[in-house]
Amino acid sequence: MNTLETDVEIGADGSLKLLSPLPDWLKPGRMHLVLSVPLEGTAKPRRLIPTATPEMLVKRAAALEGLRATGGLKDVIPDPAAWQQDLREDVILPRPD
């Protein structure tokens, strides 16, 4: 038996939505599911999406401006499209003609 621990979103219609990608061993279809629901007040807090603060945005802009002022990364990555093709192994990217 495989075990999957993840958060789910329960819809008003009773539907369940997994909040993480399906593992390879979990195929779409019907299955028996055991759902554990924590007691009131013991649920894990919702995941927070990090938000950039104004200070972080200023630092980011300054770093990008500094990179632009030095000419970017042309000496390190002369052909960005080819570099990304070589780097990405998780998906097949179309080759430019």
PDB file of N, CA and C in Angstrom, residues 11-49:
ATOM      1  N   GLY A  11     -14.595  21.124  -1.570  1.00  0.00           N
ATOM      2  CA  GLY A  11     -15.555  22.014  -2.209  1.00  0.00           C
ATOM      3  C   GLY A  11     -16.920  21.917  -1.557  1.00  0.00           C
ATOM      4  N   ALA A  12     -17.762  22.923  -1.778  1.00  0.00           N
ATOM      5  CA  ALA A  12     -19.116  22.934  -1.223  1.00  0.00           C
ATOM      6  C   ALA A  12     -19.936  21.755  -1.728  1.00  0.00           C
ATOM      7  N   ASP A  13     -19.578  21.232  -2.910  1.00  0.00           N
ATOM      8  CA  ASP A  13     -20.309  20.093  -3.474  1.00  0.00           C
ATOM      9  C   ASP A  13     -19.768  18.753  -2.985  1.00  0.00           C
ATOM     10  N   GLY A  14     -18.803  18.784  -2.066  1.00  0.00           N
ATOM     11  CA  GLY A  14     -18.225  17.555  -1.534  1.00  0.00           C
ATOM     12  C   GLY A  14     -17.022  17.057  -2.309  1.00  0.00           C
ATOM     13  N   SER A  15     -16.615  17.786  -3.343  1.00  0.00           N
ATOM     14  CA  SER A  15     -15.451  17.363  -4.123  1.00  0.00           C
ATOM     15  C   SER A  15     -14.170  17.621  -3.338  1.00  0.00           C
ATOM     16  N   LEU A  16     -13.154  16.840  -3.629  1.00  0.00           N
ATOM     17  CA  LEU A  16     -11.840  17.000  -3.005  1.00  0.00           C
ATOM     18  C   LEU A  16     -10.836  17.390  -4.073  1.00  0.00           C
ATOM     19  N   LYS A  17      -9.983  18.351  -3.770  1.00  0.00           N
ATOM     20  CA  LYS A  17      -8.926  18.769  -4.694  1.00  0.00           C
ATOM     21  C   LYS A  17      -7.600  18.642  -3.963  1.00  0.00           C
ATOM     22  N   LEU A  18      -6.703  17.812  -4.496  1.00  0.00           N
ATOM     23  CA  LEU A  18      -5.373  17.686  -3.900  1.00  0.00           C
ATOM     24  C   LEU A  18      -4.603  18.968  -4.143  1.00  0.00           C
ATOM     25  N   LEU A  19      -3.876  19.432  -3.138  1.00  0.00           N
ATOM     26  CA  LEU A  19      -3.107  20.668  -3.268  1.00  0.00           C
ATOM     27  C   LEU A  19      -1.642  20.386  -3.544  1.00  0.00           C
ATOM     28  N   SER A  20      -1.353  19.212  -4.075  1.00  0.00           N
ATOM     29  CA  SER A  20       0.000  18.874  -4.496  1.00  0.00           C
ATOM     30  C   SER A  20      -0.121  18.030  -5.761  1.00  0.00           C
ATOM     31  N   PRO A  21       0.944  17.944  -6.560  1.00  0.00           N
ATOM     32  CA  PRO A  21       0.882  17.137  -7.783  1.00  0.00           C
ATOM     33  C   PRO A  21       0.672  15.662  -7.458  1.00  0.00           C
ATOM     34  N   LEU A  22       0.038  14.946  -8.368  1.00  0.00           N
ATOM     35  CA  LEU A  22      -0.145  13.507  -8.185  1.00  0.00           C
ATOM     36  C   LEU A  22       1.189  12.795  -8.360  1.00  0.00           C
ATOM     37  N   PRO A  23       1.520  11.880  -7.454  1.00  0.00           N
ATOM     38  CA  PRO A  23       2.727  11.082  -7.674  1.00  0.00           C
ATOM     39  C   PRO A  23       2.494  10.129  -8.855  1.00  0.00           C
ATOM     40  N   ASP A  24       3.578   9.634  -9.442  1.00  0.00           N
ATOM     41  CA  ASP A  24       3.470   8.764 -10.614  1.00  0.00           C
ATOM     42  C   ASP A  24       2.652   7.508 -10.343  1.00  0.00           C
ATOM     43  N   TRP A  25       2.730   6.994  -9.119  1.00  0.00           N
ATOM     44  CA  TRP A  25       2.035   5.753  -8.816  1.00  0.00           C
ATOM     45  C   TRP A  25       0.525   5.940  -8.627  1.00  0.00           C
ATOM     46  N   LEU A  26       0.044   7.175  -8.524  1.00  0.00           N
ATOM     47  CA  LEU A  26      -1.382   7.430  -8.315  1.00  0.00           C
ATOM     48  C   LEU A  26      -2.030   7.751  -9.655  1.00  0.00           C
ATOM     49  N   LYS A  27      -2.809   6.815 -10.156  1.00  0.00           N
ATOM     50  CA  LYS A  27      -3.445   6.961 -11.463  1.00  0.00           C
ATOM     51  C   LYS A  27      -4.870   7.503 -11.290  1.00  0.00           C
ATOM     52  N   PRO A  28      -5.337   8.317 -12.239  1.00  0.00           N
ATOM     53  CA  PRO A  28      -6.715   8.799 -12.171  1.00  0.00           C
ATOM     54  C   PRO A  28      -7.712   7.640 -12.172  1.00  0.00           C
ATOM     55  N   GLY A  29      -8.801   7.790 -11.467  1.00  0.00           N
ATOM     56  CA  GLY A  29      -9.826   6.755 -11.394  1.00  0.00           C
ATOM     57  C   GLY A  29     -10.448   6.712 -10.008  1.00  0.00           C
ATOM     58  N   ARG A  30     -11.231   5.689  -9.761  1.00  0.00           N
ATOM     59  CA  ARG A  30     -11.882   5.540  -8.453  1.00  0.00           C
ATOM     60  C   ARG A  30     -10.978   4.750  -7.534  1.00  0.00           C
ATOM     61  N   MET A  31     -11.041   5.066  -6.242  1.00  0.00           N
ATOM     62  CA  MET A  31     -10.276   4.326  -5.248  1.00  0.00           C
ATOM     63  C   MET A  31     -10.904   4.549  -3.887  1.00  0.00           C
ATOM     64  N   HIS A  32     -10.545   3.706  -2.944  1.00  0.00           N
ATOM     65  CA  HIS A  32     -10.986   3.870  -1.568  1.00  0.00           C
ATOM     66  C   HIS A  32     -10.045   4.861  -0.889  1.00  0.00           C
ATOM     67  N   LEU A  33     -10.592   5.774  -0.118  1.00  0.00           N
ATOM     68  CA  LEU A  33      -9.797   6.829   0.507  1.00  0.00           C
ATOM     69  C   LEU A  33     -10.175   6.941   1.970  1.00  0.00           C
ATOM     70  N   VAL A  34      -9.178   7.034   2.836  1.00  0.00           N
ATOM     71  CA  VAL A  34      -9.412   7.281   4.254  1.00  0.00           C
ATOM     72  C   VAL A  34      -8.956   8.699   4.523  1.00  0.00           C
ATOM     73  N   LEU A  35      -9.848   9.530   5.017  1.00  0.00           N
ATOM     74  CA  LEU A  35      -9.557  10.942   5.243  1.00  0.00           C
ATOM     75  C   LEU A  35      -9.561  11.214   6.740  1.00  0.00           C
ATOM     76  N   SER A  36      -8.456  11.739   7.255  1.00  0.00           N
ATOM     77  CA  SER A  36      -8.376  12.114   8.668  1.00  0.00           C
ATOM     78  C   SER A  36      -8.613  13.606   8.788  1.00  0.00           C
ATOM     79  N   VAL A  37      -9.571  13.972   9.625  1.00  0.00           N
ATOM     80  CA  VAL A  37      -9.893  15.382   9.829  1.00  0.00           C
ATOM     81  C   VAL A  37      -9.517  15.747  11.257  1.00  0.00           C
ATOM     82  N   PRO A  38      -8.629  16.737  11.441  1.00  0.00           N
ATOM     83  CA  PRO A  38      -8.224  17.111  12.805  1.00  0.00           C
ATOM     84  C   PRO A  38      -9.388  17.719  13.576  1.00  0.00           C
ATOM     85  N   LEU A  39      -9.294  17.614  14.883  1.00  0.00           N
ATOM     86  CA  LEU A  39     -10.310  18.211  15.743  1.00  0.00           C
ATOM     87  C   LEU A  39     -10.303  19.725  15.606  1.00  0.00           C
ATOM     88  N   GLU A  40     -11.390  20.351  15.950  1.00  0.00           N
ATOM     89  CA  GLU A  40     -11.539  21.814  15.872  1.00  0.00           C
ATOM     90  C   GLU A  40     -10.360  22.500  16.561  1.00  0.00           C
ATOM     91  N   GLY A  41      -9.749  23.437  15.877  1.00  0.00           N
ATOM     92  CA  GLY A  41      -8.659  24.219  16.466  1.00  0.00           C
ATOM     93  C   GLY A  41      -7.288  23.585  16.349  1.00  0.00           C
ATOM     94  N   THR A  42      -7.202  22.370  15.807  1.00  0.00           N
ATOM     95  CA  THR A  42      -5.891  21.727  15.692  1.00  0.00           C
ATOM     96  C   THR A  42      -5.429  21.629  14.246  1.00  0.00           C
ATOM     97  N   ALA A  43      -6.179  22.204  13.332  1.00  0.00           N
ATOM     98  CA  ALA A  43      -5.808  22.123  11.913  1.00  0.00           C
ATOM     99  C   ALA A  43      -4.535  22.915  11.637  1.00  0.00           C
ATOM    100  N   LYS A  44      -3.781  22.429  10.654  1.00  0.00           N
ATOM    101  CA  LYS A  44      -2.588  23.158  10.242  1.00  0.00           C
ATOM    102  C   LYS A  44      -3.005  24.475   9.612  1.00  0.00           C
ATOM    103  N   PRO A  45      -2.230  25.525   9.822  1.00  0.00           N
ATOM    104  CA  PRO A  45      -2.571  26.800   9.176  1.00  0.00           C
ATOM    105  C   PRO A  45      -2.429  26.692   7.662  1.00  0.00           C
ATOM    106  N   ARG A  46      -3.192  27.500   6.949  1.00  0.00           N
ATOM    107  CA  ARG A  46      -3.109  27.503   5.488  1.00  0.00           C
ATOM    108  C   ARG A  46      -1.724  27.931   5.060  1.00  0.00           C
ATOM    109  N   ARG A  47      -1.279  27.381   3.947  1.00  0.00           N
ATOM    110  CA  ARG A  47       0.020  27.770   3.407  1.00  0.00           C
ATOM    111  C   ARG A  47      -0.042  29.219   2.947  1.00  0.00           C
ATOM    112  N   LEU A  48       0.956  29.968   3.295  1.00  0.00           N
ATOM    113  CA  LEU A  48       1.017  31.370   2.890  1.00  0.00           C
ATOM    114  C   LEU A  48       1.897  31.511   1.659  1.00  0.00           C
ATOM    115  N   ILE A  49       1.454  32.305   0.732  1.00  0.00           N
ATOM    116  CA  ILE A  49       2.258  32.593  -0.455  1.00  0.00           C
ATOM    117  C   ILE A  49       3.143  33.784  -0.106  1.00  0.00           C
TER     118      ILE A  49
END
